[in-house]
Amino acid sequence: MNFYMTFGTTDYLNDVKNSLESGESLLMFGEDNAVLMHETVDQSSFKSGKNFEVLDSNGDLSKGKFAVLNNIPVTDEGRPVFEYRFSQRAGLIENEPGFAAIRVLRPVGSDTYVILTLWEDVKYFKQWQESKAYDKAHEKRGTSEGVDQKQQIFPRPSYVTTYYAEKTEQD
């Protein structure tokens, strides 16, 4: 499965979304831009953007109203280690209230993986961050077993971006 993201104005991305012939798409809004996500077995029809292969998938994109993208740069040498760690994830997030979908995305033509989680509302994401499932998912962080301790596989720091399904006044 392929996953594509392109960025731009709302009007432009609505036109692009309406021209898509297959797959599932989701238009979301950030602080400074909008993103159109497209999951399909076909090749991208986007003129620019980011391309990924879906490594792990659970849930329905269309149910997501709040998206969290954990962008994680990984060296070429670190890819097998990183992918193995995510293949071993506990999968507890799928049982959390308000969870809509998760996609673990391998970059094509880039070094930045994306762990995309979609939620029915931002409040559910915040509740998950306070949950035992979150603690379990991150229990090795900061330990010798944690992937975050394998600094040689991360060429630069990871970062998080968030998007909403509707334009809102964000605090």
XYZ file of C-alpha atoms in Angstrom:
171
model
C 0.000 0.000 0.000
C 1.200 3.507 -0.818
C 0.620 6.664 1.175
C 1.084 10.175 -0.148
C 0.929 13.650 1.361
C 0.835 16.969 -0.400
C 0.544 20.440 1.075
C -1.039 23.678 -0.069
C -4.068 25.905 0.109
C -7.487 24.553 0.953
C -8.930 25.391 -2.469
C -6.064 23.748 -4.340
C -6.142 20.610 -2.188
C -9.931 20.308 -2.521
C -9.501 20.328 -6.302
C -6.788 17.670 -6.061
C -8.917 15.556 -3.709
C -11.878 15.726 -6.091
C -9.668 14.513 -8.951
C -8.496 11.362 -7.138
C -9.891 8.237 -8.736
C -9.008 5.545 -6.195
C -8.015 4.971 -2.611
C -8.874 6.827 0.552
C -8.091 10.500 1.086
C -8.259 12.908 3.992
C -7.925 16.699 3.890
C -6.737 18.250 7.148
C -5.729 21.676 8.384
C -2.693 22.786 10.354
C -1.596 26.042 11.871
C -0.025 27.364 8.672
C -1.109 24.993 5.918
C -3.355 22.171 4.839
C -2.388 18.598 3.999
C -4.050 16.079 1.728
C -3.296 12.462 2.642
C -3.961 9.744 0.085
C -3.725 5.990 0.675
C -3.904 3.818 -2.430
C -2.402 0.846 -4.235
C -1.880 3.142 -7.227
C 0.900 5.615 -7.950
C 0.527 9.194 -6.783
C -1.140 11.772 -8.964
C 0.288 14.558 -6.770
C 2.671 16.969 -8.490
C 4.702 17.370 -5.284
C 4.728 16.107 -1.731
C 5.910 13.140 0.289
C 5.736 9.465 -0.681
C 5.625 6.494 1.694
C 5.120 2.756 1.848
C 2.699 1.609 4.560
C 4.539 -0.752 6.940
C 1.730 -1.140 9.463
C -1.905 -0.177 9.238
C -4.895 -0.342 11.541
C -8.148 1.583 11.571
C -10.087 3.811 9.225
C -8.589 7.108 8.025
C -12.009 8.622 7.381
C -12.886 8.484 11.092
C -9.951 10.706 12.023
C -10.715 14.282 13.069
C -7.321 14.998 14.676
C -3.994 13.776 13.259
C -0.641 13.477 15.008
C 2.372 12.917 12.751
C 5.532 11.880 14.551
C 8.253 12.621 11.975
C 11.377 10.571 12.707
C 14.544 10.917 10.598
C 16.432 7.589 10.416
C 19.775 6.810 8.766
C 19.900 4.188 6.001
C 21.852 1.908 8.340
C 19.254 2.359 11.087
C 16.204 1.475 9.006
C 16.156 -2.274 9.779
C 16.490 -1.638 13.538
C 13.829 1.063 13.500
C 11.394 -1.007 11.441
C 11.956 -4.071 13.615
C 11.134 -2.074 16.749
C 7.873 -0.865 15.259
C 6.992 -4.359 14.039
C 7.187 -5.431 17.697
C 4.942 -2.681 19.071
C 2.354 -3.749 21.634
C -0.618 -2.514 19.609
C -2.384 -1.149 22.686
C -3.207 2.195 21.088
C -5.852 0.512 18.934
C -7.923 -0.189 22.066
C -7.913 3.391 23.312
C -11.143 5.410 23.363
C -11.376 7.732 20.385
C -8.655 5.957 18.399
C -9.395 6.071 14.661
C -6.287 4.834 12.818
C -2.541 4.331 12.827
C -0.136 4.160 9.904
C 3.577 3.427 10.181
C 5.021 4.989 7.037
C 8.399 4.213 5.419
C 9.708 7.155 3.403
C 10.425 6.880 -0.318
C 13.117 9.325 -1.415
C 13.605 10.726 2.085
C 14.937 9.628 5.472
C 11.954 10.673 7.597
C 9.518 8.005 8.741
C 6.066 9.114 9.859
C 4.038 7.484 12.598
C 0.542 8.793 11.889
C -2.169 8.414 14.501
C -5.691 9.646 13.908
C -8.200 10.360 16.644
C -11.910 11.161 16.740
C -11.041 14.318 18.730
C -7.928 15.965 20.195
C -9.218 15.175 23.711
C -8.791 11.440 23.047
C -5.165 11.930 22.032
C -4.526 13.869 25.240
C -6.236 11.148 27.279
C -4.062 8.521 25.594
C -0.930 10.474 26.551
C -2.013 10.101 30.200
C -2.896 6.398 29.880
C -1.178 3.170 30.900
C -1.162 2.148 27.230
C 0.969 5.217 26.420
C 3.324 4.389 29.282
C 3.586 0.796 27.999
C 4.244 1.950 24.421
C 7.061 4.194 25.643
C 8.366 2.129 28.575
C 11.793 1.518 27.001
C 12.334 5.202 26.212
C 15.437 6.426 28.015
C 16.663 2.883 28.790
C 19.455 0.905 27.158
C 16.771 -1.037 25.239
C 15.027 2.057 23.921
C 15.358 2.945 20.263
C 15.978 6.534 21.417
C 19.313 5.381 22.880
C 20.522 4.243 19.484
C 21.522 7.782 18.556
C 23.610 6.702 15.597
C 20.409 5.796 13.729
C 18.899 9.284 14.161
C 20.685 11.952 12.108
C 18.626 14.755 13.683
C 15.783 15.172 16.191
C 12.266 13.962 15.514
C 9.370 16.410 15.485
C 5.586 16.314 15.743
C 3.019 17.994 13.508
C -0.729 18.055 14.112
C -3.719 18.640 11.878
C -7.472 18.979 12.335
C -10.213 17.748 10.005
C -11.938 21.129 10.236
C -10.527 24.607 10.444
C -10.603 25.630 14.097
C -9.264 28.390 16.272
C -6.274 26.617 17.769
C -4.825 27.701 21.094
